[in-house]
PDB file of C-alpha atoms in Angstrom:
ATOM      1  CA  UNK V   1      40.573  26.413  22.560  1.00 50.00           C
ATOM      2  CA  UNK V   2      37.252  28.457  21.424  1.00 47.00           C
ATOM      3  CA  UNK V   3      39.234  31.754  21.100  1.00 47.00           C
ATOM      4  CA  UNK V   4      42.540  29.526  18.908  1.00 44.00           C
ATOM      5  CA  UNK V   5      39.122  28.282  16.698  1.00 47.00           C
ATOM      6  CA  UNK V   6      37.307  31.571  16.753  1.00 47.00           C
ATOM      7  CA  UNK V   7      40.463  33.417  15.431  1.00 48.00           C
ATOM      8  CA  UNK V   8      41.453  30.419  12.756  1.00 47.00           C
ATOM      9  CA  UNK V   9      44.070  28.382  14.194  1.00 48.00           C
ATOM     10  CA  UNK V  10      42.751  24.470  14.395  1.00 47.00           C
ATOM     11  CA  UNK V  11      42.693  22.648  17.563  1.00 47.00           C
ATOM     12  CA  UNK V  12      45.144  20.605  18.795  1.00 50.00           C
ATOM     13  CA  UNK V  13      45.766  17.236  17.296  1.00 49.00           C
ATOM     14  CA  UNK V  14      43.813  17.957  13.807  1.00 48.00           C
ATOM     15  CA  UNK V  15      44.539  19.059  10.152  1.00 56.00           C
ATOM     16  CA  UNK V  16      42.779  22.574   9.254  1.00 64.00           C
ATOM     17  CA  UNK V  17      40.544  21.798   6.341  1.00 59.00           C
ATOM     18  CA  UNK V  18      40.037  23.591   3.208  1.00 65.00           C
ATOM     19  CA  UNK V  19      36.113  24.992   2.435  1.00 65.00           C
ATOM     20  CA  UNK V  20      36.100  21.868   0.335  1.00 65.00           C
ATOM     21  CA  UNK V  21      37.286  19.631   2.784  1.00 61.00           C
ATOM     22  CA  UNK V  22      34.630  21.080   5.373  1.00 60.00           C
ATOM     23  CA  UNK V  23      31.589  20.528   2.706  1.00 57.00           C
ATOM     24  CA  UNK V  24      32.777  16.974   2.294  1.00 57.00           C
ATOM     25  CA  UNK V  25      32.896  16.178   6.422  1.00 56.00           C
ATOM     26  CA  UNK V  26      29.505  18.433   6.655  1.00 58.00           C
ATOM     27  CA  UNK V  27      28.112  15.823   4.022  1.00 51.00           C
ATOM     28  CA  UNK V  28      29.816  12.692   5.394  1.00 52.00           C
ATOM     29  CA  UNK V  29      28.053  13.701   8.434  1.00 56.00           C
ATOM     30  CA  UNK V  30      24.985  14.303   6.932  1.00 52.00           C
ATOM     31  CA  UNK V  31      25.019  11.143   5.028  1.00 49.00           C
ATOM     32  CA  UNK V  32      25.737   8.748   7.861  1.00 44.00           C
ATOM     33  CA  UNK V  33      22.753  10.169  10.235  1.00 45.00           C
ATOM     34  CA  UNK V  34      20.249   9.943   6.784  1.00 42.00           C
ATOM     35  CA  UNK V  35      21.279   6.586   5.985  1.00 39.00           C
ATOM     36  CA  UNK V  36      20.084   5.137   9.762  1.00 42.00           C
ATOM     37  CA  UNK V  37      16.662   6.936   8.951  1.00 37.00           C
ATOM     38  CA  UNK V  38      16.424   5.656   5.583  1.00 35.00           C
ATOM     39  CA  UNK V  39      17.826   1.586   7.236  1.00 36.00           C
ATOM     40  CA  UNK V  40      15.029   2.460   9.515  1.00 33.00           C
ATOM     41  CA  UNK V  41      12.321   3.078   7.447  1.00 37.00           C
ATOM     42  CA  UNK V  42      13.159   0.412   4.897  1.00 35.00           C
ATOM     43  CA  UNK V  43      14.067  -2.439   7.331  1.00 34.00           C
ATOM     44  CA  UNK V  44      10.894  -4.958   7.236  1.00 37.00           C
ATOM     45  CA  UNK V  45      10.478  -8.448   8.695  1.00 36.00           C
ATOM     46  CA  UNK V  46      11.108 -10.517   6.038  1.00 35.00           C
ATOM     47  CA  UNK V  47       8.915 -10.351   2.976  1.00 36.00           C
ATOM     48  CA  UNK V  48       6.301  -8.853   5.586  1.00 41.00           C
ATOM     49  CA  UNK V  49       5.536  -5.283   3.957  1.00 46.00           C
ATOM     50  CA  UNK V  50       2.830  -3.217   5.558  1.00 53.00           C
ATOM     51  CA  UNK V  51       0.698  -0.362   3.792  1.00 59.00           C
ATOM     52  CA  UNK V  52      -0.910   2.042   6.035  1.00 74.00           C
ATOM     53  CA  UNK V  53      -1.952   4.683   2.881  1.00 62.00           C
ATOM     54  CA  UNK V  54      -3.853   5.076   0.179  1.00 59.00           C
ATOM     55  CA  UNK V  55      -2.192   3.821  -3.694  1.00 68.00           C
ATOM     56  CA  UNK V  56      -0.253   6.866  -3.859  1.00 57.00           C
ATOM     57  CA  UNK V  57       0.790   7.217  -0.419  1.00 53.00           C
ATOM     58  CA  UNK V  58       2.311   3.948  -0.793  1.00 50.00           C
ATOM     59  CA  UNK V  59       4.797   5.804  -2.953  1.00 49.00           C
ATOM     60  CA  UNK V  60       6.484   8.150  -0.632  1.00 49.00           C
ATOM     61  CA  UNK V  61       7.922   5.326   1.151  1.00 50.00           C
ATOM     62  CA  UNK V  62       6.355   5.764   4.795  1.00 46.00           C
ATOM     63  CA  UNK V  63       6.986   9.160   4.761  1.00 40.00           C
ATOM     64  CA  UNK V  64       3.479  10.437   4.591  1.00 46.00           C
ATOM     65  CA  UNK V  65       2.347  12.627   8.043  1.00 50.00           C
ATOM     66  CA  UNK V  66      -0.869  12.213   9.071  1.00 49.00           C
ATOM     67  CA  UNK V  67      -3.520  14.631  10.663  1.00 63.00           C
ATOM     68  CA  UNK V  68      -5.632  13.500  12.920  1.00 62.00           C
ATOM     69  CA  UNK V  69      -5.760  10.252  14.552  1.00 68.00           C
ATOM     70  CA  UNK V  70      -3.101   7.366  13.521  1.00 70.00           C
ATOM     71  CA  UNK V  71      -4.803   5.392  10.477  1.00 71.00           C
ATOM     72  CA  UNK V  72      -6.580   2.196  11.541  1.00 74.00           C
ATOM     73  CA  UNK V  73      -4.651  -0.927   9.573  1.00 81.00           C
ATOM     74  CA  UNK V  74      -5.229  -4.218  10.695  1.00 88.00           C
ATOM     75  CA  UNK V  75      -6.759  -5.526   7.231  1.00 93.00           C
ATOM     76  CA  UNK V  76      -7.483  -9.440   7.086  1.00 96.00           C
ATOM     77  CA  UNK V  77      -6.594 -11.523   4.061  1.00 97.00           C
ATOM     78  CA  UNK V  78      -9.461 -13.110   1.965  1.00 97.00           C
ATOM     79  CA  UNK V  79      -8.091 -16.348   3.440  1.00 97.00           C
ATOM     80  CA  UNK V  80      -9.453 -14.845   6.803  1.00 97.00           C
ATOM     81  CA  UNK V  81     -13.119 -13.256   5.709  1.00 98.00           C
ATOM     82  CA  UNK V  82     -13.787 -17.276   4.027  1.00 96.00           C
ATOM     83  CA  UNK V  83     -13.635 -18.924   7.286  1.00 96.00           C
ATOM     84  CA  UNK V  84     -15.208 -15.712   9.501  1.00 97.00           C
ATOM     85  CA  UNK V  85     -18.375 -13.539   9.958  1.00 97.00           C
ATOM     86  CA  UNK V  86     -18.775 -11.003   7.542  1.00 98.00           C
ATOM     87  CA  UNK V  87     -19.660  -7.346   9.087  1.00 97.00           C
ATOM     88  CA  UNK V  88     -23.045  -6.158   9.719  1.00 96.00           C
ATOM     89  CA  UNK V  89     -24.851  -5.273   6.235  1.00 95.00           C
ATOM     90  CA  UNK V  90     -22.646  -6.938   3.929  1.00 97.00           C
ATOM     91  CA  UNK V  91     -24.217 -10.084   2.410  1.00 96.00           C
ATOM     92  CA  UNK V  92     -22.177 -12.992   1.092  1.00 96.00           C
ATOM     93  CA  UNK V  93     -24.690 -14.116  -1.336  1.00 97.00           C
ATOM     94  CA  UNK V  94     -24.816 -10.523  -3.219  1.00 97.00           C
ATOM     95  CA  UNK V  95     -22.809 -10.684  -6.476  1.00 97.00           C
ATOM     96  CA  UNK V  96     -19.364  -9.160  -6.997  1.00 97.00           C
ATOM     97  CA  UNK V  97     -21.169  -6.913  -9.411  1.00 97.00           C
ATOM     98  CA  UNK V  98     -22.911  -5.588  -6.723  1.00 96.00           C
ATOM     99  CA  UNK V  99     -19.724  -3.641  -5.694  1.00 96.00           C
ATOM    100  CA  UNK V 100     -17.563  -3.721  -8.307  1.00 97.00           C
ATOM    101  CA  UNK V 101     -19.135  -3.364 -11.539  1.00 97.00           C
ATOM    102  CA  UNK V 102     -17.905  -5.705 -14.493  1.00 96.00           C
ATOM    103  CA  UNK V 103     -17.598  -5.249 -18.353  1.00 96.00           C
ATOM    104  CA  UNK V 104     -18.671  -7.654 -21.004  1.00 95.00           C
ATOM    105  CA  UNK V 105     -15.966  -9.270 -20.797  1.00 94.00           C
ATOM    106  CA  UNK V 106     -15.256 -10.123 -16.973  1.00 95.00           C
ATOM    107  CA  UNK V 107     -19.411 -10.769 -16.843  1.00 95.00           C
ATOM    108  CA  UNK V 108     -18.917 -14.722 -17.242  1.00 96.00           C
ATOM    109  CA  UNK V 109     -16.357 -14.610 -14.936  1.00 97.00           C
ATOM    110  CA  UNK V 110     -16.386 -12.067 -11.708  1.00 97.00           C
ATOM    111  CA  UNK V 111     -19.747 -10.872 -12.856  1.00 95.00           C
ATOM    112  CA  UNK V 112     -21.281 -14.411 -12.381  1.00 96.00           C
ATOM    113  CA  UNK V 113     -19.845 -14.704  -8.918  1.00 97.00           C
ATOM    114  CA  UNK V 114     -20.763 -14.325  -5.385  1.00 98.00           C
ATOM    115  CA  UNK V 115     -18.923 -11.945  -2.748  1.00 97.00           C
ATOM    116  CA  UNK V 116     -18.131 -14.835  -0.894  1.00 97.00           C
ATOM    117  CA  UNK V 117     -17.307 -17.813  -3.867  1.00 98.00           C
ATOM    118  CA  UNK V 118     -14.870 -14.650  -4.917  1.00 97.00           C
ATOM    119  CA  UNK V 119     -12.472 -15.283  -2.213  1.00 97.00           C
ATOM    120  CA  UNK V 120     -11.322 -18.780  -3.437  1.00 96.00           C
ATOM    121  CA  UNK V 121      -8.736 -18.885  -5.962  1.00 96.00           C
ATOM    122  CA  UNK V 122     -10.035 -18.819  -9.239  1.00 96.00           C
ATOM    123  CA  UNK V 123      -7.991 -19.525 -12.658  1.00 96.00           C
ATOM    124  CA  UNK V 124      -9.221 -16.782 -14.400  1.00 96.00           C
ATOM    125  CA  UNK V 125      -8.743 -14.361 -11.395  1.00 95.00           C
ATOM    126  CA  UNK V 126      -5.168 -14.954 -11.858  1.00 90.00           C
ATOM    127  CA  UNK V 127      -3.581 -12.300 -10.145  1.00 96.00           C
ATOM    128  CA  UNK V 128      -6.126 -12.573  -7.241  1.00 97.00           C
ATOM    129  CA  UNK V 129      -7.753  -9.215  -7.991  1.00 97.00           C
ATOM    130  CA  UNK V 130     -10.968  -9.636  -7.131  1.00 97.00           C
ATOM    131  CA  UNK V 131     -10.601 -11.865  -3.778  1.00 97.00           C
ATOM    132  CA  UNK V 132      -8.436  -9.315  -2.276  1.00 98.00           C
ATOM    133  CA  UNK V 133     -10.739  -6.078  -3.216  1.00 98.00           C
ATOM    134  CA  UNK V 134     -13.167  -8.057  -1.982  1.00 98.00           C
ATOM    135  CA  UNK V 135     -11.286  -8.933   1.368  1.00 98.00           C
ATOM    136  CA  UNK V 136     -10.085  -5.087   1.613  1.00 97.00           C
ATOM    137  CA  UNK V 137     -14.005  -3.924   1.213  1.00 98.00           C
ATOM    138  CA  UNK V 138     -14.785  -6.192   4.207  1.00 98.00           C
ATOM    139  CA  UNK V 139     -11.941  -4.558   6.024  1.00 96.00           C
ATOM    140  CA  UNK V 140     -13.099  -1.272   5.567  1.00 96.00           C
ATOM    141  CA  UNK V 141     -16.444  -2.255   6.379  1.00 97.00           C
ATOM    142  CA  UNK V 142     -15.127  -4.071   9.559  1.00 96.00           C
ATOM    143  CA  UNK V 143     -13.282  -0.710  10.479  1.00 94.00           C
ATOM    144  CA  UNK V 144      -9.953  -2.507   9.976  1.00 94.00           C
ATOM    145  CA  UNK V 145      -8.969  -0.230   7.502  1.00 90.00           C
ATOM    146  CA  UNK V 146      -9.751   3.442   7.900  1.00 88.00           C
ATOM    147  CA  UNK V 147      -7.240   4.733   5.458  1.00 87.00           C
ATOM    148  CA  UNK V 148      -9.046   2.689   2.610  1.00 92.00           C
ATOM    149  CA  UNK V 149     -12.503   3.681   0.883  1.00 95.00           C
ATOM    150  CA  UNK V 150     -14.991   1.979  -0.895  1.00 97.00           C
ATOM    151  CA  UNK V 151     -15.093   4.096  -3.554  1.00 97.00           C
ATOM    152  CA  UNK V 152     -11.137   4.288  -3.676  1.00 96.00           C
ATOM    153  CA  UNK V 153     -11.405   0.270  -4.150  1.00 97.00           C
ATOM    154  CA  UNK V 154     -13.976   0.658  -7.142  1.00 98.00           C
ATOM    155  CA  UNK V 155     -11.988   3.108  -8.607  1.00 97.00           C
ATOM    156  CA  UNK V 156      -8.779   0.422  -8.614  1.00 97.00           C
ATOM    157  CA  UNK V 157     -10.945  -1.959 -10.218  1.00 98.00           C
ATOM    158  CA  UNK V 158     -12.280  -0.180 -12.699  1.00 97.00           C
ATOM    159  CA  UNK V 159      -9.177   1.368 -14.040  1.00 97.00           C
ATOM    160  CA  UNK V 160      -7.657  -2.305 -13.973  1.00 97.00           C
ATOM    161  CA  UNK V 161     -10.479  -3.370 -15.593  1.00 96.00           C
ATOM    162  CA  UNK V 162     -10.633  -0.969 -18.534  1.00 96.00           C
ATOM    163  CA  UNK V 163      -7.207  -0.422 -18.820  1.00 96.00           C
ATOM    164  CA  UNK V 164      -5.051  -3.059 -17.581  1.00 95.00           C
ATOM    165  CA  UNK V 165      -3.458  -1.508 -15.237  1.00 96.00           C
ATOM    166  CA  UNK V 166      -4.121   0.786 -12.380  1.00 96.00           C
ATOM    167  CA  UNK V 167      -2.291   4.827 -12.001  1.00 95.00           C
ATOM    168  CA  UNK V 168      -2.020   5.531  -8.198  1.00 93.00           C
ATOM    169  CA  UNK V 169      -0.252   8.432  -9.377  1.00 91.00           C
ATOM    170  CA  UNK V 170       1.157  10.356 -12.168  1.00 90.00           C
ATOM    171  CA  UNK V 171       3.255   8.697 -14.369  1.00 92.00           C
ATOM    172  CA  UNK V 172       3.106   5.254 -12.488  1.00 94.00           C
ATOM    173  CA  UNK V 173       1.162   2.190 -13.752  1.00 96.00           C
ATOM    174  CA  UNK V 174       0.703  -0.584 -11.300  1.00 95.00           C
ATOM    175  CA  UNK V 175      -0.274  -4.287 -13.094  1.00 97.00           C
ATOM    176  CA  UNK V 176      -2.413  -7.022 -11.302  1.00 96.00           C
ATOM    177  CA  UNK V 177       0.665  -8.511  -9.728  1.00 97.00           C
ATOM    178  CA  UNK V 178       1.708  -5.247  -8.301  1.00 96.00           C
ATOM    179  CA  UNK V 179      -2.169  -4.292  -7.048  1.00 97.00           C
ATOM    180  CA  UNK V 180      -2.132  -7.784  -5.265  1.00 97.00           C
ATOM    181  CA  UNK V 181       1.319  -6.602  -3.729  1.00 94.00           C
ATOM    182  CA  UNK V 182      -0.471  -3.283  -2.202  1.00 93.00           C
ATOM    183  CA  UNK V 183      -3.730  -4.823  -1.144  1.00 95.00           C
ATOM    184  CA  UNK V 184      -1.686  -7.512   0.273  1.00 94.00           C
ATOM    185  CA  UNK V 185       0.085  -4.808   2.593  1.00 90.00           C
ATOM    186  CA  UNK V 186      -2.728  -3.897   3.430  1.00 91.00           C
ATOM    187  CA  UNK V 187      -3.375  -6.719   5.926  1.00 92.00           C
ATOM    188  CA  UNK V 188      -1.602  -9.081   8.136  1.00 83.00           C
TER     189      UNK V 188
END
């Protein structure tokens, strides 16, 4: 049967294919076995999304390798960090200022507010901004989060802040509903 192929007959049993017809079965092929990798890396529990990256790794859609050791990611919400002890050196008295620094006009609201009284609800917190920066800076401080930075949560902040929005990457403008959503992923 090799030396009938090798020589251009077609093997028993099947229609020879035009150079057309062999691109389209090549790409059928290829399709199929890419579509279980993407099912695979979409597929999530639920609504259950988790984000082991940075803003803009988020993006690539899991496909991000990693050097080094496997990123630590077992964030807790703020619900969590209101009800448990806070890591060594962080102080729940200190003001949210003391992290994340606040413009005239967020310095009635988060800027007259402790670390802790942050991680209730608040009205004008309405996307709950501030309670979950302040739950991911815990995290990171815990070590529950070693793909997260402090300084990569001040930057969020302050570009929401100033802005309105935050630009984890070229091009792409996340609002406060949408930086909940990440921080969010960040934890379980």
């Amino acid at each position: 049967m090799a030396t009938e192929q090798q020589h251009g007959e077609s093997a028993p049993g099947t229609a020879e294919l035009s150079s057309e017809g062999a691109a389209r079965r090549r790409f059928t092929r290829a399709g199929v076995a890419a579509s279980g990798v993407l099912l695979t890396l979409h597929s999530q529990p639920g609504m259950a999304v988790e984000v082991c990256t940075t803003p803009s790794g988020s993006l690539s859609g899991g496909l991000q390798s990693f050097r080094g050791p496997p990123p630590t990611c077992a964030g807790r919400s703020p619900g969590y960090w209101k009800t448990h002890s806070w890591p060594r050196g962080c102080d729940k008295n200190q003001p949210y200022t003391r992290l994340f620094s606040c413009n005239s006009l967020n310095a009635k609201t988060y800027g007259a507010t402790s670390q802790s009284a942050i991680l209730e609800p608040k009205t004008w917190d309405r996307n709950g901004i501030g309670r979950h920066l302040i739950a991911c800076y815990l995290n990171v401080q815990a070590g529950l989060s070693s793909f997260q930075t402090v300084p990569m949560l001040q930057r969020i902040w302050l570009e929401y802040q100033t802005k309105g929005y935050y630009t984890p990457t070229a091009g792409v403008r996340w609002d406060g509903r949408k930086i909940v959503e990440y921080l969010q992923g960040t934890m379980y």
